[in-house]
mmCIF file of C-alpha atoms and ligand atoms in Angstrom:
data_model
loop_
_atom_site.group_PDB
_atom_site.id
_atom_site.type_symbol
_atom_site.label_atom_id
_atom_site.label_comp_id
_atom_site.label_asym_id
_atom_site.label_seq_id
_atom_site.Cartn_x
_atom_site.Cartn_y
_atom_site.Cartn_z
ATOM 1 C CA UNK A 1 16.762 18.080 -23.393
ATOM 2 C CA UNK A 2 20.430 17.204 -23.868
ATOM 3 C CA UNK A 3 21.382 15.927 -27.330
ATOM 4 C CA UNK A 4 22.027 12.161 -27.396
ATOM 5 C CA UNK A 5 20.571 8.674 -27.471
ATOM 6 C CA UNK A 6 18.026 7.794 -24.762
ATOM 7 C CA UNK A 7 17.305 4.069 -24.276
ATOM 8 C CA UNK A 8 13.760 4.067 -22.935
ATOM 9 C CA UNK A 9 12.045 1.059 -21.318
ATOM 10 C CA UNK A 10 8.323 0.655 -21.954
ATOM 11 C CA UNK A 11 5.736 -1.505 -20.112
ATOM 12 C CA UNK A 12 5.545 -5.284 -20.718
ATOM 13 C CA UNK A 13 1.794 -5.366 -20.058
ATOM 14 C CA UNK A 14 0.647 -2.866 -17.479
ATOM 15 C CA UNK A 15 0.779 0.652 -18.865
ATOM 16 C CA UNK A 16 1.172 2.143 -15.385
ATOM 17 C CA UNK A 17 4.636 0.608 -15.204
ATOM 18 C CA UNK A 18 6.102 3.327 -17.412
ATOM 19 C CA UNK A 19 8.247 5.702 -15.366
ATOM 20 C CA UNK A 20 7.620 9.476 -15.187
ATOM 21 C CA UNK A 21 11.154 9.982 -16.555
ATOM 22 C CA UNK A 22 10.400 7.743 -19.536
ATOM 23 C CA UNK A 23 7.239 9.741 -20.301
ATOM 24 C CA UNK A 24 9.168 13.005 -20.071
ATOM 25 C CA UNK A 25 11.930 11.771 -22.401
ATOM 26 C CA UNK A 26 9.400 10.409 -24.911
ATOM 27 C CA UNK A 27 7.552 13.730 -24.861
ATOM 28 C CA UNK A 28 10.683 15.777 -25.450
ATOM 29 C CA UNK A 29 12.772 13.647 -27.852
ATOM 30 C CA UNK A 30 13.133 15.036 -31.384
ATOM 31 C CA UNK A 31 13.158 11.586 -32.977
ATOM 32 C CA UNK A 32 11.681 8.237 -31.935
ATOM 33 C CA UNK A 33 13.546 5.099 -33.043
ATOM 34 C CA UNK A 34 11.217 2.132 -32.641
ATOM 35 C CA UNK A 35 10.614 -1.424 -33.843
ATOM 36 C CA UNK A 36 7.090 -0.836 -35.095
ATOM 37 C CA UNK A 37 5.670 2.698 -35.270
ATOM 38 C CA UNK A 38 2.074 1.394 -35.000
ATOM 39 C CA UNK A 39 2.827 -0.207 -31.624
ATOM 40 C CA UNK A 40 4.728 2.840 -30.330
ATOM 41 C CA UNK A 41 2.112 5.320 -31.563
ATOM 42 C CA UNK A 42 -0.571 3.292 -29.791
ATOM 43 C CA UNK A 43 1.428 3.553 -26.565
ATOM 44 C CA UNK A 44 1.921 7.304 -27.100
ATOM 45 C CA UNK A 45 -1.818 7.769 -27.590
ATOM 46 C CA UNK A 46 -2.591 5.859 -24.389
ATOM 47 C CA UNK A 47 -0.081 7.998 -22.507
ATOM 48 C CA UNK A 48 -1.232 11.271 -24.095
ATOM 49 C CA UNK A 49 2.158 11.830 -25.783
ATOM 50 C CA UNK A 50 2.187 13.674 -29.113
ATOM 51 C CA UNK A 51 3.112 11.594 -32.188
ATOM 52 C CA UNK A 52 4.095 14.740 -34.145
ATOM 53 C CA UNK A 53 7.746 13.711 -34.415
ATOM 54 C CA UNK A 54 9.881 11.756 -36.832
ATOM 55 C CA UNK A 55 9.509 8.002 -36.211
ATOM 56 C CA UNK A 56 12.332 5.846 -37.567
ATOM 57 C CA UNK A 57 11.941 2.092 -37.790
ATOM 58 C CA UNK A 58 15.066 0.573 -36.282
ATOM 59 C CA UNK A 59 15.256 -3.230 -36.403
ATOM 60 C CA UNK A 60 18.007 -5.839 -36.609
ATOM 61 C CA UNK A 61 17.265 -6.404 -40.303
ATOM 62 C CA UNK A 62 17.605 -2.709 -41.268
ATOM 63 C CA UNK A 63 20.355 -1.721 -38.805
ATOM 64 C CA UNK A 64 23.002 -1.083 -41.483
ATOM 65 C CA UNK A 65 20.650 1.193 -43.361
ATOM 66 C CA UNK A 66 19.115 3.072 -40.428
ATOM 67 C CA UNK A 67 22.065 3.612 -38.118
ATOM 68 C CA UNK A 68 23.796 6.186 -40.424
ATOM 69 C CA UNK A 69 20.514 8.107 -40.460
ATOM 70 C CA UNK A 70 20.235 8.083 -36.678
ATOM 71 C CA UNK A 71 23.913 8.991 -36.251
ATOM 72 C CA UNK A 72 23.495 11.933 -38.674
ATOM 73 C CA UNK A 73 20.513 13.245 -36.679
ATOM 74 C CA UNK A 74 22.469 12.874 -33.441
ATOM 75 C CA UNK A 75 25.430 14.712 -35.042
ATOM 76 C CA UNK A 76 23.044 17.548 -35.951
ATOM 77 C CA UNK A 77 22.269 17.936 -32.250
ATOM 78 C CA UNK A 78 18.975 16.025 -32.126
ATOM 79 C CA UNK A 79 17.813 13.859 -29.224
ATOM 80 C CA UNK A 80 16.749 10.319 -30.150
ATOM 81 C CA UNK A 81 14.637 8.037 -27.938
ATOM 82 C CA UNK A 82 15.117 4.325 -28.676
ATOM 83 C CA UNK A 83 12.095 2.273 -27.648
ATOM 84 C CA UNK A 84 11.066 -1.386 -28.129
ATOM 85 C CA UNK A 85 7.571 -2.742 -28.670
ATOM 86 C CA UNK A 86 7.664 -3.798 -25.008
ATOM 87 C CA UNK A 87 10.174 -3.807 -22.179
ATOM 88 C CA UNK A 88 13.826 -2.876 -22.212
ATOM 89 C CA UNK A 89 15.506 -2.166 -25.537
ATOM 90 C CA UNK A 90 18.562 -4.356 -26.278
ATOM 91 C CA UNK A 91 17.208 -7.305 -24.239
ATOM 92 C CA UNK A 92 16.291 -9.731 -27.052
ATOM 93 C CA UNK A 93 15.538 -6.524 -28.947
ATOM 94 C CA UNK A 94 17.557 -4.300 -31.270
ATOM 95 C CA UNK A 95 19.845 -1.571 -29.985
ATOM 96 C CA UNK A 96 23.308 -2.653 -28.979
ATOM 97 C CA UNK A 97 24.864 -1.824 -32.350
ATOM 98 C CA UNK A 98 23.638 1.772 -32.338
ATOM 99 C CA UNK A 99 24.802 2.156 -28.717
ATOM 100 C CA UNK A 100 28.259 0.938 -29.793
ATOM 101 C CA UNK A 101 28.378 3.305 -32.740
ATOM 102 C CA UNK A 102 27.291 6.268 -30.577
ATOM 103 C CA UNK A 103 30.006 5.450 -28.058
ATOM 104 C CA UNK A 104 32.629 5.247 -30.799
ATOM 105 C CA UNK A 105 31.600 8.713 -31.964
ATOM 106 C CA UNK A 106 31.514 10.216 -28.480
ATOM 107 C CA UNK A 107 27.741 10.728 -28.588
ATOM 108 C CA UNK A 108 25.984 10.938 -25.212
ATOM 109 C CA UNK A 109 24.052 7.721 -24.390
ATOM 110 C CA UNK A 110 21.843 7.215 -21.377
ATOM 111 C CA UNK A 111 19.368 4.604 -20.186
ATOM 112 C CA UNK A 112 15.893 5.302 -18.857
ATOM 113 C CA UNK A 113 15.408 1.928 -17.160
ATOM 114 C CA UNK A 114 12.175 0.129 -16.431
ATOM 115 C CA UNK A 115 10.382 -3.144 -17.165
ATOM 116 C CA UNK A 116 12.216 -6.212 -18.335
ATOM 117 C CA UNK A 117 10.567 -9.641 -18.530
ATOM 118 C CA UNK A 118 13.775 -11.418 -17.391
ATOM 119 C CA UNK A 119 13.884 -9.566 -14.074
ATOM 120 C CA UNK A 120 10.118 -9.631 -13.465
ATOM 121 C CA UNK A 121 9.998 -13.390 -14.099
ATOM 122 C CA UNK A 122 12.953 -14.090 -11.806
ATOM 123 C CA UNK A 123 11.347 -12.056 -9.032
ATOM 124 C CA UNK A 124 8.201 -14.216 -9.190
ATOM 125 C CA UNK A 125 9.881 -17.588 -9.671
ATOM 126 C CA UNK A 126 11.209 -18.393 -6.204
ATOM 127 C CA UNK A 127 14.366 -19.727 -7.888
ATOM 128 C CA UNK A 128 17.818 -18.468 -6.814
ATOM 129 C CA UNK A 129 18.475 -14.960 -8.096
ATOM 130 C CA UNK A 130 21.991 -14.379 -6.749
ATOM 131 C CA UNK A 131 23.425 -15.581 -10.062
ATOM 132 C CA UNK A 132 21.509 -16.109 -13.285
ATOM 133 C CA UNK A 133 22.148 -16.402 -16.965
ATOM 134 C CA UNK A 134 19.801 -15.003 -19.580
ATOM 135 C CA UNK A 135 20.087 -16.980 -22.819
ATOM 136 C CA UNK A 136 17.496 -15.237 -25.024
ATOM 137 C CA UNK A 137 14.990 -17.122 -27.176
ATOM 138 C CA UNK A 138 14.984 -20.906 -27.468
ATOM 139 C CA UNK A 139 15.647 -21.839 -31.121
ATOM 140 C CA UNK A 140 12.652 -23.049 -33.068
ATOM 141 C CA UNK A 141 14.083 -26.109 -34.830
ATOM 142 C CA UNK A 142 14.189 -29.400 -32.938
ATOM 143 C CA UNK A 143 17.934 -30.091 -33.158
ATOM 144 C CA UNK A 144 18.928 -26.475 -32.519
ATOM 145 C CA UNK A 145 16.610 -26.431 -29.485
ATOM 146 C CA UNK A 146 18.186 -29.576 -28.011
ATOM 147 C CA UNK A 147 21.748 -28.326 -28.716
ATOM 148 C CA UNK A 148 20.930 -24.961 -27.147
ATOM 149 C CA UNK A 149 19.590 -26.552 -23.952
ATOM 150 C CA UNK A 150 22.408 -29.088 -23.846
ATOM 151 C CA UNK A 151 25.035 -26.314 -24.055
ATOM 152 C CA UNK A 152 23.548 -24.567 -21.014
ATOM 153 C CA UNK A 153 23.269 -27.664 -18.862
ATOM 154 C CA UNK A 154 26.493 -27.333 -16.889
ATOM 155 C CA UNK A 155 26.096 -23.657 -16.090
ATOM 156 C CA UNK A 156 25.788 -23.336 -12.336
ATOM 157 C CA UNK A 157 23.274 -20.510 -12.220
ATOM 158 C CA UNK A 158 19.541 -20.130 -12.725
ATOM 159 C CA UNK A 159 18.878 -20.089 -16.474
ATOM 160 C CA UNK A 160 16.348 -17.699 -17.990
ATOM 161 C CA UNK A 161 14.984 -18.155 -21.510
ATOM 162 C CA UNK A 162 12.277 -16.540 -23.602
ATOM 163 C CA UNK A 163 9.641 -18.717 -25.248
ATOM 164 C CA UNK A 164 6.306 -18.414 -27.003
ATOM 165 C CA UNK A 165 3.111 -20.165 -25.924
ATOM 166 C CA UNK A 166 2.733 -22.461 -28.974
ATOM 167 C CA UNK A 167 6.225 -23.893 -28.412
ATOM 168 C CA UNK A 168 6.108 -24.187 -24.622
ATOM 169 C CA UNK A 169 5.263 -27.906 -24.457
ATOM 170 C CA UNK A 170 7.983 -28.901 -26.937
ATOM 171 C CA UNK A 171 10.566 -26.923 -24.994
ATOM 172 C CA UNK A 172 9.425 -28.337 -21.650
ATOM 173 C CA UNK A 173 9.705 -31.801 -23.089
ATOM 174 C CA UNK A 174 13.303 -31.129 -24.240
ATOM 175 C CA UNK A 175 14.053 -29.674 -20.771
ATOM 176 C CA UNK A 176 12.656 -32.841 -19.190
ATOM 177 C CA UNK A 177 14.962 -35.037 -21.287
ATOM 178 C CA UNK A 178 18.052 -32.968 -20.608
ATOM 179 C CA UNK A 179 17.536 -31.526 -17.102
ATOM 180 C CA UNK A 180 15.484 -34.419 -15.645
ATOM 181 C CA UNK A 181 14.300 -33.476 -12.133
ATOM 182 C CA UNK A 182 15.608 -29.917 -11.941
ATOM 183 C CA UNK A 183 13.097 -27.348 -10.780
ATOM 184 C CA UNK A 184 11.622 -25.281 -13.598
ATOM 185 C CA UNK A 185 9.429 -22.167 -13.449
ATOM 186 C CA UNK A 186 7.185 -20.797 -16.177
ATOM 187 C CA UNK A 187 6.154 -17.141 -15.893
ATOM 188 C CA UNK A 188 3.356 -16.080 -18.188
ATOM 189 C CA UNK A 189 1.596 -12.824 -19.035
ATOM 190 C CA UNK A 190 3.688 -10.819 -16.580
ATOM 191 C CA UNK A 191 2.077 -7.625 -15.241
ATOM 192 C CA UNK A 192 -1.121 -8.493 -17.156
ATOM 193 C CA UNK A 193 -4.532 -9.656 -15.935
ATOM 194 C CA UNK A 194 -3.742 -13.381 -16.237
ATOM 195 C CA UNK A 195 -0.218 -13.221 -14.854
ATOM 196 C CA UNK A 196 0.939 -16.534 -13.411
ATOM 197 C CA UNK A 197 4.104 -18.289 -12.377
ATOM 198 C CA UNK A 198 4.073 -22.096 -12.094
ATOM 199 C CA UNK A 199 6.947 -24.021 -10.584
ATOM 200 C CA UNK A 200 7.710 -27.760 -10.601
ATOM 201 C CA UNK A 201 9.636 -30.376 -12.510
ATOM 202 C CA UNK A 202 9.403 -30.192 -16.302
ATOM 203 C CA UNK A 203 7.166 -33.248 -16.150
ATOM 204 C CA UNK A 204 4.752 -31.582 -13.708
ATOM 205 C CA UNK A 205 4.641 -28.471 -15.864
ATOM 206 C CA UNK A 206 3.979 -30.558 -18.978
ATOM 207 C CA UNK A 207 0.980 -32.066 -17.197
ATOM 208 C CA UNK A 208 -0.232 -28.607 -16.126
ATOM 209 C CA UNK A 209 0.103 -27.037 -19.586
ATOM 210 C CA UNK A 210 -1.382 -30.066 -21.328
ATOM 211 C CA UNK A 211 -4.493 -29.566 -19.211
ATOM 212 C CA UNK A 212 -4.374 -25.741 -19.443
ATOM 213 C CA UNK A 213 -3.369 -24.650 -22.949
ATOM 214 C CA UNK A 214 -0.778 -21.895 -22.488
ATOM 215 C CA UNK A 215 -1.462 -18.478 -23.977
ATOM 216 C CA UNK A 216 0.444 -15.216 -24.126
ATOM 217 C CA UNK A 217 4.069 -14.366 -23.498
ATOM 218 C CA UNK A 218 6.345 -16.697 -21.600
ATOM 219 C CA UNK A 219 9.615 -16.800 -19.694
ATOM 220 C CA UNK A 220 11.066 -20.173 -18.657
ATOM 221 C CA UNK A 221 13.554 -20.488 -15.809
ATOM 222 C CA UNK A 222 15.586 -23.556 -14.845
ATOM 223 C CA UNK A 223 17.117 -23.931 -11.380
ATOM 224 C CA UNK A 224 20.893 -24.351 -11.074
ATOM 225 C CA UNK A 225 22.177 -27.927 -10.778
ATOM 226 C CA UNK A 226 22.293 -29.407 -7.286
ATOM 227 C CA UNK A 227 25.836 -29.956 -6.041
ATOM 228 C CA UNK A 228 25.418 -33.716 -6.229
ATOM 229 C CA UNK A 229 24.052 -33.574 -9.775
ATOM 230 C CA UNK A 230 27.455 -32.469 -11.056
ATOM 231 C CA UNK A 231 29.239 -34.987 -8.807
ATOM 232 C CA UNK A 232 27.135 -38.077 -9.443
ATOM 233 C CA UNK A 233 28.734 -41.410 -8.602
ATOM 234 C CA UNK A 234 28.400 -42.864 -12.080
ATOM 235 C CA UNK A 235 30.375 -45.994 -11.287
ATOM 236 C CA UNK A 236 28.326 -46.728 -8.171
ATOM 237 C CA UNK A 237 25.035 -46.212 -9.990
ATOM 238 C CA UNK A 238 26.172 -48.350 -12.911
ATOM 239 C CA UNK A 239 27.195 -51.206 -10.573
ATOM 240 C CA UNK A 240 23.760 -51.071 -8.922
ATOM 241 C CA UNK A 241 22.001 -51.203 -12.284
ATOM 242 C CA UNK A 242 24.257 -53.991 -13.615
ATOM 243 C CA UNK A 243 23.343 -56.078 -10.573
ATOM 244 C CA UNK A 244 19.681 -55.831 -11.604
ATOM 245 C CA UNK A 245 19.692 -55.899 -15.420
ATOM 246 C CA UNK A 246 21.761 -56.812 -18.481
ATOM 247 C CA UNK A 247 24.816 -54.628 -19.180
ATOM 248 C CA UNK A 248 23.351 -52.944 -22.259
ATOM 249 C CA UNK A 249 20.121 -51.988 -20.474
ATOM 250 C CA UNK A 250 22.070 -50.640 -17.501
ATOM 251 C CA UNK A 251 24.143 -48.442 -19.832
ATOM 252 C CA UNK A 252 21.091 -47.265 -21.735
ATOM 253 C CA UNK A 253 19.237 -46.360 -18.523
ATOM 254 C CA UNK A 254 22.099 -44.381 -17.022
ATOM 255 C CA UNK A 255 22.902 -42.566 -20.264
ATOM 256 C CA UNK A 256 19.344 -41.364 -20.641
ATOM 257 C CA UNK A 257 18.811 -40.556 -16.942
ATOM 258 C CA UNK A 258 21.896 -38.351 -16.634
ATOM 259 C CA UNK A 259 22.455 -37.439 -20.278
ATOM 260 C CA UNK A 260 25.932 -39.005 -20.355
ATOM 261 C CA UNK A 261 28.171 -40.082 -23.198
ATOM 262 C CA UNK A 262 27.090 -43.560 -24.328
ATOM 263 C CA UNK A 263 30.614 -44.643 -25.293
ATOM 264 C CA UNK A 264 32.108 -43.595 -21.970
ATOM 265 C CA UNK A 265 29.440 -45.369 -19.926
ATOM 266 C CA UNK A 266 29.723 -48.468 -22.107
ATOM 267 C CA UNK A 267 33.503 -48.600 -21.611
ATOM 268 C CA UNK A 268 33.057 -48.178 -17.871
ATOM 269 C CA UNK A 269 30.503 -51.004 -17.841
ATOM 270 C CA UNK A 270 32.922 -53.310 -19.688
ATOM 271 C CA UNK A 271 35.673 -52.483 -17.198
ATOM 272 C CA UNK A 272 33.361 -53.203 -14.251
ATOM 273 C CA UNK A 273 32.333 -56.503 -15.845
ATOM 274 C CA UNK A 274 35.962 -57.544 -16.438
ATOM 275 C CA UNK A 275 36.875 -56.691 -12.855
ATOM 276 C CA UNK A 276 33.991 -58.716 -11.406
HETATM 277 N N1 SAM B 301 12.872 -6.399 -24.423
HETATM 278 C C1 SAM B 301 11.863 -7.209 -23.783
HETATM 279 C C2 SAM B 301 12.145 -7.271 -22.285
HETATM 280 O O1 SAM B 301 12.710 -6.325 -21.750
HETATM 281 O O2 SAM B 301 11.758 -8.235 -21.654
HETATM 282 C C3 SAM B 301 11.779 -8.574 -24.423
HETATM 283 C C4 SAM B 301 11.466 -8.557 -25.874
HETATM 284 S S1 SAM B 301 11.387 -10.120 -26.602
HETATM 285 C C5 SAM B 301 11.233 -9.695 -28.287
HETATM 286 C C6 SAM B 301 9.754 -10.684 -26.262
HETATM 287 C C7 SAM B 301 9.760 -11.862 -25.278
HETATM 288 O O3 SAM B 301 9.901 -11.381 -23.942
HETATM 289 C C8 SAM B 301 8.463 -12.648 -25.268
HETATM 290 O O4 SAM B 301 8.420 -13.625 -26.297
HETATM 291 C C9 SAM B 301 8.492 -13.279 -23.889
HETATM 292 O O5 SAM B 301 9.332 -14.402 -23.869
HETATM 293 C C10 SAM B 301 9.109 -12.154 -23.063
HETATM 294 N N2 SAM B 301 8.069 -11.277 -22.516
HETATM 295 C C11 SAM B 301 7.823 -10.001 -22.850
HETATM 296 N N3 SAM B 301 6.762 -9.529 -22.149
HETATM 297 C C12 SAM B 301 6.351 -10.536 -21.361
HETATM 298 C C13 SAM B 301 5.301 -10.701 -20.409
HETATM 299 N N4 SAM B 301 4.446 -9.709 -20.137
HETATM 300 N N5 SAM B 301 5.172 -11.879 -19.769
HETATM 301 C C14 SAM B 301 6.018 -12.902 -20.025
HETATM 302 N N6 SAM B 301 7.011 -12.808 -20.918
HETATM 303 C C15 SAM B 301 7.181 -11.656 -21.575
#
């Protein structure tokens, strides 16, 4: 086996999804760089691959410490297989820094591609796949979560985010407040026995997952904005609302429905009122 770094994808649920090339590389590599050796050794045992090799724990937190070790082994002519607990390394998993360092030192790097939850979820969602943006994990804290979703709102592609089951309802509720009626898909337990993909508005999905407590691993996808969502006739809508309710209520309604700037809508309302 040629000396270098091999980025090896592992299954995200169904063990049969590992490729024959991945098995061969994992069998032959001198060193295994992994997130958690217990998880990787369990996979090796299931696949009948020998664990009699050096296993090096390579994580974001110990990157600075472990990368010189890996680079030294590669310089000695060893082959290193980089593997995540599940799926494709580097996708919300460690790896890009060691790839960069290998490239800087002219070390051979290759990918042994395979499962990735982003791609599997998109394939099942029925949402547009011609353009998408993967944004990683939704932040845990309330304000950070809202800011994160707000920042992505104007991107005109399908959005893909990783989430965990206990936080799904909170995130769907933030999506409802920010994305309103946009179509959302939740893919759960991909390639596993209870795989499912539900699609609807955030509100419909909140109802579904309130009645059916979500379990397992989750990918959320949000459809791109409709053309008319980015070109809404704010003035027209505001005039209609002002004809039916007091100015302040009309502003409040529109701001929350379309997530607009309160000051801007208020100024517009005052101008409309003065012109009437
Ligand atoms: N590198 C992995 C990949 O290629 O997808 C992702 C690793 S990331 C640490 C773990 C997250 O990926 C989970 O929290 C979940 O959002 C998503 N994920 C992984 N496996 C999944 C599965 N079988 N079904 C749904 N989501 C999954």
